[in-house]
Amino acid sequence: MHELAMAQGVVRTVVAALPEPAPRVARVRLRVGALAGITPDGLRLTFEVAAAGSPLDGSELQVEVEPLAIDCPACGLQPLADAPSLACPTCGATGSLVGDAEVHVVGVTLLTEEVAG
């Protein structure tokens, strides 16, 4: 499953960036390019499996999917509808596809334990 490999990569990346001793993680925020070929729900499900036993175990995964766009020579950057086309949705001119196929970790929230006193 493509999502499992991505989830394992995210867990490795975040764990490697944590200070020692590794604190527990409450939330991981990702930005996923529309061309990455994954579904947010599939990534969330496999993230739970990949994070098991790590400092990310039980953390929340937030996934933001960046939409595709077209760089229109007449209108500039224009968002595309669900069915990509190289025609500008505003003027119809042919442009170039702008999109990302990467998964970016954009934020990590550490779990802070409050001690009652």
Backbone as JSON Lines, residues from 0, in Angstrom:
{"i":0,"aa":"M","n":[0.85,-1.18,0.0],"ca":[0.0,0.0,0.0],"c":[0.89,1.24,0.0]}
{"i":1,"aa":"H","n":[0.68,2.14,-0.93],"ca":[1.45,3.36,-1.1],"c":[1.39,4.23,0.15]}
{"i":2,"aa":"E","n":[0.22,4.32,0.78],"ca":[0.05,5.15,1.96],"c":[0.89,4.65,3.12]}
{"i":3,"aa":"L","n":[1.06,3.32,3.26],"ca":[1.86,2.78,4.36],"c":[3.31,3.21,4.23]}
{"i":4,"aa":"A","n":[3.86,3.15,3.04],"ca":[5.25,3.59,2.85],"c":[5.39,5.08,3.18]}
{"i":5,"aa":"M","n":[4.42,5.89,2.78],"ca":[4.45,7.32,3.09],"c":[4.37,7.53,4.6]}
{"i":6,"aa":"A","n":[3.45,6.82,5.27],"ca":[3.28,6.95,6.71],"c":[4.56,6.55,7.45]}
{"i":7,"aa":"Q","n":[5.19,5.47,7.02],"ca":[6.45,5.05,7.65],"c":[7.53,6.11,7.47]}
{"i":8,"aa":"G","n":[7.57,6.73,6.31],"ca":[8.53,7.8,6.06],"c":[8.29,9.01,6.94]}
{"i":9,"aa":"V","n":[7.02,9.35,7.14],"ca":[6.67,10.47,8.01],"c":[7.11,10.17,9.44]}
{"i":10,"aa":"V","n":[6.82,8.97,9.93],"ca":[7.21,8.6,11.29],"c":[8.73,8.66,11.44]}
{"i":11,"aa":"R","n":[9.47,8.11,10.49],"ca":[10.94,8.15,10.56],"c":[11.45,9.6,10.58]}
{"i":12,"aa":"T","n":[10.88,10.44,9.73],"ca":[11.31,11.84,9.63],"c":[11.08,12.58,10.94]}
{"i":13,"aa":"V","n":[9.88,12.43,11.51],"ca":[9.55,13.14,12.75],"c":[10.39,12.61,13.91]}
{"i":14,"aa":"V","n":[10.51,11.3,14.05],"ca":[11.29,10.72,15.15],"c":[12.74,11.19,15.07]}
{"i":15,"aa":"A","n":[13.3,11.24,13.87],"ca":[14.69,11.67,13.7],"c":[14.89,13.13,14.11]}
{"i":16,"aa":"A","n":[13.85,13.93,14.02],"ca":[13.95,15.36,14.35],"c":[13.68,15.66,15.82]}
{"i":17,"aa":"L","n":[13.2,14.68,16.57],"ca":[12.87,14.9,17.98],"c":[14.14,14.98,18.82]}
{"i":18,"aa":"P","n":[14.1,15.81,19.87],"ca":[15.26,15.86,20.77],"c":[15.32,14.59,21.62]}
{"i":19,"aa":"E","n":[16.47,14.36,22.26],"ca":[16.62,13.22,23.16],"c":[16.5,13.73,24.59]}
{"i":20,"aa":"P","n":[15.84,13.04,25.48],"ca":[15.0,11.88,25.2],"c":[13.76,12.31,24.42]}
{"i":21,"aa":"A","n":[13.3,11.46,23.56],"ca":[12.2,11.8,22.65],"c":[10.9,12.02,23.43]}
{"i":22,"aa":"P","n":[10.33,13.21,23.31],"ca":[9.04,13.47,23.94],"c":[7.92,12.81,23.14]}
{"i":23,"aa":"R","n":[6.77,12.67,23.75],"ca":[5.61,12.13,23.04],"c":[5.04,13.24,22.14]}
{"i":24,"aa":"V","n":[4.5,12.82,21.03],"ca":[3.94,13.76,20.05],"c":[2.42,13.72,20.11]}
{"i":25,"aa":"A","n":[1.8,14.9,20.17],"ca":[0.35,15.0,20.21],"c":[-0.26,15.08,18.82]}
{"i":26,"aa":"R","n":[0.43,15.8,17.9],"ca":[-0.15,16.04,16.58],"c":[0.96,16.22,15.55]}
{"i":27,"aa":"V","n":[0.7,15.69,14.36],"ca":[1.58,15.89,13.21],"c":[0.73,16.48,12.09]}
{"i":28,"aa":"R","n":[1.2,17.59,11.52],"ca":[0.49,18.23,10.4],"c":[1.28,18.02,9.12]}
{"i":29,"aa":"L","n":[0.56,17.56,8.09],"ca":[1.18,17.31,6.78],"c":[0.51,18.16,5.71]}
{"i":30,"aa":"R","n":[1.3,18.51,4.7],"ca":[0.76,19.1,3.47],"c":[1.12,18.12,2.38]}
{"i":31,"aa":"V","n":[0.1,17.62,1.68],"ca":[0.28,16.59,0.66],"c":[-0.09,17.17,-0.69]}
{"i":32,"aa":"G","n":[0.8,17.02,-1.65],"ca":[0.5,17.49,-2.99],"c":[-0.57,16.63,-3.64]}
{"i":33,"aa":"A","n":[-1.41,17.25,-4.44],"ca":[-2.51,16.54,-5.1],"c":[-2.01,15.45,-6.04]}
{"i":34,"aa":"L","n":[-0.76,15.55,-6.47],"ca":[-0.2,14.55,-7.38],"c":[0.49,13.4,-6.65]}
{"i":35,"aa":"A","n":[0.42,13.38,-5.32],"ca":[1.08,12.32,-4.54],"c":[0.38,10.97,-4.69]}
{"i":36,"aa":"G","n":[-0.87,10.98,-5.09],"ca":[-1.58,9.73,-5.32],"c":[-2.0,9.01,-4.06]}
{"i":37,"aa":"I","n":[-2.26,9.75,-3.0],"ca":[-2.71,9.13,-1.76],"c":[-4.04,9.73,-1.32]}
{"i":38,"aa":"T","n":[-4.72,9.02,-0.44],"ca":[-5.95,9.56,0.14],"c":[-5.67,9.92,1.59]}
{"i":39,"aa":"P","n":[-6.17,11.05,2.07],"ca":[-5.95,11.42,3.46],"c":[-6.43,10.34,4.45]}
{"i":40,"aa":"D","n":[-7.58,9.72,4.19],"ca":[-8.09,8.69,5.1],"c":[-7.16,7.47,5.11]}
{"i":41,"aa":"G","n":[-6.68,7.07,3.95],"ca":[-5.75,5.95,3.88],"c":[-4.45,6.26,4.6]}
{"i":42,"aa":"L","n":[-3.97,7.5,4.47],"ca":[-2.74,7.89,5.15],"c":[-2.94,7.91,6.66]}
{"i":43,"aa":"R","n":[-4.1,8.4,7.12],"ca":[-4.38,8.42,8.56],"c":[-4.41,7.0,9.13]}
{"i":44,"aa":"L","n":[-5.05,6.1,8.43],"ca":[-5.17,4.72,8.89],"c":[-3.8,4.05,8.98]}
{"i":45,"aa":"T","n":[-2.99,4.2,7.96],"ca":[-1.67,3.57,7.96],"c":[-0.71,4.28,8.92]}
{"i":46,"aa":"F","n":[-0.93,5.56,9.17],"ca":[-0.11,6.3,10.14],"c":[-0.27,5.69,11.53]}
{"i":47,"aa":"E","n":[-1.49,5.3,11.89],"ca":[-1.71,4.66,13.19],"c":[-0.85,3.41,13.32]}
{"i":48,"aa":"V","n":[-0.78,2.61,12.27],"ca":[0.02,1.38,12.27],"c":[1.51,1.72,12.33]}
{"i":49,"aa":"A","n":[1.94,2.66,11.5],"ca":[3.36,3.01,11.43],"c":[3.86,3.66,12.72]}
{"i":50,"aa":"A","n":[2.99,4.4,13.41],"ca":[3.39,5.12,14.62],"c":[3.39,4.25,15.87]}
{"i":51,"aa":"A","n":[2.8,3.07,15.81],"ca":[2.68,2.21,16.99],"c":[4.05,1.94,17.6]}
{"i":52,"aa":"G","n":[4.15,2.13,18.91],"ca":[5.38,1.87,19.62],"c":[6.43,2.97,19.53]}
{"i":53,"aa":"S","n":[6.12,4.06,18.83],"ca":[7.05,5.18,18.68],"c":[6.55,6.36,19.52]}
{"i":54,"aa":"P","n":[7.32,7.44,19.62],"ca":[6.83,8.63,20.32],"c":[5.58,9.25,19.66]}
{"i":55,"aa":"L","n":[5.25,8.81,18.45],"ca":[4.07,9.31,17.74],"c":[2.83,8.46,17.99]}
{"i":56,"aa":"D","n":[2.99,7.38,18.73],"ca":[1.88,6.46,19.02],"c":[0.73,7.23,19.66]}
{"i":57,"aa":"G","n":[-0.44,7.16,19.05],"ca":[-1.63,7.82,19.57],"c":[-1.77,9.28,19.16]}
{"i":58,"aa":"S","n":[-0.82,9.79,18.39],"ca":[-0.9,11.19,17.97],"c":[-1.93,11.37,16.86]}
{"i":59,"aa":"E","n":[-2.41,12.59,16.73],"ca":[-3.37,12.95,15.69],"c":[-2.61,13.32,14.42]}
{"i":60,"aa":"L","n":[-3.1,12.86,13.28],"ca":[-2.51,13.23,11.99],"c":[-3.48,14.14,11.26]}
{"i":61,"aa":"Q","n":[-3.04,15.35,10.97],"ca":[-3.83,16.3,10.19],"c":[-3.22,16.37,8.79]}
{"i":62,"aa":"V","n":[-4.07,16.21,7.78],"ca":[-3.6,16.18,6.39],"c":[-4.3,17.27,5.59]}
{"i":63,"aa":"E","n":[-3.5,18.15,5.01],"ca":[-4.02,19.18,4.12],"c":[-3.56,18.84,2.71]}
{"i":64,"aa":"V","n":[-4.49,18.71,1.77],"ca":[-4.14,18.4,0.39],"c":[-4.08,19.69,-0.41]}
{"i":65,"aa":"E","n":[-2.93,19.93,-1.02],"ca":[-2.78,21.11,-1.88],"c":[-3.47,20.85,-3.21]}
{"i":66,"aa":"P","n":[-4.34,21.73,-3.65],"ca":[-5.03,21.51,-4.92],"c":[-4.11,21.73,-6.12]}
{"i":67,"aa":"L","n":[-4.51,21.16,-7.23],"ca":[-3.81,21.4,-8.48],"c":[-4.15,22.8,-8.98]}
{"i":68,"aa":"A","n":[-3.26,23.34,-9.77],"ca":[-3.5,24.64,-10.38],"c":[-2.9,24.62,-11.78]}
{"i":69,"aa":"I","n":[-3.26,25.62,-12.55],"ca":[-2.68,25.8,-13.88],"c":[-2.04,27.18,-13.91]}
{"i":70,"aa":"D","n":[-0.87,27.25,-14.5],"ca":[-0.2,28.53,-14.67],"c":[-0.57,29.05,-16.05]}
{"i":71,"aa":"C","n":[-1.58,29.89,-16.09],"ca":[-2.1,30.42,-17.35],"c":[-1.24,31.6,-17.8]}
{"i":72,"aa":"P","n":[-0.81,31.61,-19.07],"ca":[0.01,32.72,-19.54],"c":[-0.74,34.05,-19.54]}
{"i":73,"aa":"A","n":[-2.06,34.01,-19.59],"ca":[-2.84,35.25,-19.61],"c":[-3.33,35.66,-18.23]}
{"i":74,"aa":"C","n":[-3.76,34.7,-17.41],"ca":[-4.41,35.0,-16.13],"c":[-3.53,34.76,-14.92]}
{"i":75,"aa":"G","n":[-2.42,34.05,-15.09],"ca":[-1.6,33.69,-13.94],"c":[-2.08,32.38,-13.33]}
{"i":76,"aa":"L","n":[-1.73,32.15,-12.09],"ca":[-2.06,30.91,-11.41],"c":[-3.56,30.82,-11.13]}
{"i":77,"aa":"Q","n":[-4.19,29.73,-11.61],"ca":[-5.62,29.52,-11.45],"c":[-5.87,28.12,-10.88]}
{"i":78,"aa":"P","n":[-6.74,27.99,-9.87],"ca":[-7.05,26.65,-9.35],"c":[-7.81,25.83,-10.39]}
{"i":79,"aa":"L","n":[-7.58,24.52,-10.36],"ca":[-8.26,23.62,-11.29],"c":[-9.38,22.89,-10.58]}
{"i":80,"aa":"A","n":[-10.39,22.52,-11.35],"ca":[-11.48,21.7,-10.83],"c":[-10.96,20.27,-10.61]}
{"i":81,"aa":"D","n":[-11.82,19.38,-10.15],"ca":[-11.43,18.0,-9.87],"c":[-10.89,17.27,-11.1]}
{"i":82,"aa":"A","n":[-11.4,17.59,-12.27],"ca":[-10.94,16.93,-13.5],"c":[-9.91,17.84,-14.15]}
{"i":83,"aa":"P","n":[-8.6,17.55,-13.96],"ca":[-7.57,18.44,-14.49],"c":[-7.6,18.57,-16.01]}
{"i":84,"aa":"S","n":[-7.37,19.76,-16.44],"ca":[-7.27,20.09,-17.85],"c":[-6.18,21.14,-17.95]}
{"i":85,"aa":"L","n":[-5.58,21.26,-19.09],"ca":[-4.57,22.3,-19.25],"c":[-5.16,23.6,-19.77]}
{"i":86,"aa":"A","n":[-6.51,23.66,-19.8],"ca":[-7.18,24.9,-20.22],"c":[-7.5,25.73,-18.99]}
{"i":87,"aa":"C","n":[-7.17,27.01,-19.05],"ca":[-7.46,27.93,-17.95],"c":[-8.97,27.99,-17.73]}
{"i":88,"aa":"P","n":[-9.44,27.82,-16.49],"ca":[-10.88,27.88,-16.23],"c":[-11.46,29.28,-16.4]}
{"i":89,"aa":"T","n":[-10.61,30.3,-16.47],"ca":[-11.08,31.67,-16.62],"c":[-11.17,32.1,-18.08]}
{"i":90,"aa":"C","n":[-10.07,31.87,-18.84],"ca":[-10.04,32.37,-20.22],"c":[-9.94,31.28,-21.29]}
{"i":91,"aa":"G","n":[-9.62,30.04,-20.9],"ca":[-9.52,28.95,-21.86],"c":[-8.15,28.77,-22.48]}
{"i":92,"aa":"A","n":[-7.19,29.66,-22.18],"ca":[-5.83,29.53,-22.73],"c":[-5.16,28.28,-22.16]}
{"i":93,"aa":"T","n":[-4.24,27.71,-22.92],"ca":[-3.5,26.54,-22.46],"c":[-2.34,26.99,-21.59]}
{"i":94,"aa":"G","n":[-2.23,26.36,-20.42],"ca":[-1.15,26.69,-19.49],"c":[-0.43,25.43,-19.06]}
{"i":95,"aa":"S","n":[0.43,25.55,-18.07],"ca":[1.16,24.39,-17.57],"c":[0.64,24.0,-16.19]}
{"i":96,"aa":"L","n":[0.64,22.71,-15.93],"ca":[0.13,22.16,-14.68],"c":[1.08,22.49,-13.55]}
{"i":97,"aa":"V","n":[0.54,22.94,-12.44],"ca":[1.31,23.24,-11.24],"c":[0.76,22.38,-10.12]}
{"i":98,"aa":"G","n":[1.59,21.54,-9.57],"ca":[1.15,20.68,-8.48],"c":[2.34,19.98,-7.87]}
{"i":99,"aa":"D","n":[2.14,19.41,-6.72],"ca":[3.21,18.78,-5.98],"c":[2.86,17.32,-5.76]}
{"i":100,"aa":"A","n":[3.86,16.46,-5.81],"ca":[3.66,15.03,-5.55],"c":[4.34,14.63,-4.25]}
{"i":101,"aa":"E","n":[4.69,15.6,-3.44],"ca":[5.43,15.35,-2.21],"c":[4.53,15.39,-0.97]}
{"i":102,"aa":"V","n":[5.06,14.82,0.11],"ca":[4.42,14.92,1.42],"c":[5.37,15.73,2.29]}
{"i":103,"aa":"H","n":[4.87,16.82,2.85],"ca":[5.69,17.72,3.67],"c":[5.18,17.72,5.1]}
{"i":104,"aa":"V","n":[6.08,17.54,6.07],"ca":[5.72,17.71,7.48],"c":[5.8,19.21,7.74]}
{"i":105,"aa":"V","n":[4.66,19.82,8.07],"ca":[4.63,21.27,8.27],"c":[4.48,21.66,9.73]}
{"i":106,"aa":"G","n":[4.25,20.69,10.6],"ca":[4.15,21.01,12.01],"c":[4.09,19.77,12.88]}
{"i":107,"aa":"V","n":[4.67,19.88,14.07],"ca":[4.63,18.82,15.05],"c":[4.32,19.47,16.39]}
{"i":108,"aa":"T","n":[3.31,18.97,17.08],"ca":[2.95,19.46,18.41],"c":[3.32,18.39,19.42]}
{"i":109,"aa":"L","n":[4.15,18.78,20.38],"ca":[4.58,17.84,21.4],"c":[3.54,17.78,22.52]}
{"i":110,"aa":"L","n":[3.43,16.63,23.14],"ca":[2.51,16.43,24.25],"c":[3.16,16.98,25.5]}
{"i":111,"aa":"T","n":[2.45,17.88,26.17],"ca":[2.96,18.42,27.44],"c":[2.13,17.83,28.55]}
{"i":112,"aa":"E","n":[2.81,17.25,29.51],"ca":[2.12,16.63,30.63],"c":[2.08,17.63,31.78]}
{"i":113,"aa":"E","n":[0.87,17.95,32.22],"ca":[0.71,18.85,33.35],"c":[0.73,18.03,34.61]}
{"i":114,"aa":"V","n":[1.47,18.52,35.6],"ca":[1.57,17.83,36.88],"c":[0.69,18.57,37.88]}
{"i":115,"aa":"A","n":[-0.26,17.85,38.46],"ca":[-1.14,18.44,39.46],"c":[-0.35,18.61,40.75]}
{"i":116,"aa":"G","n":[-0.49,19.78,41.39],"ca":[0.32,20.0,42.59],"c":[-0.38,20.64,43.63]}
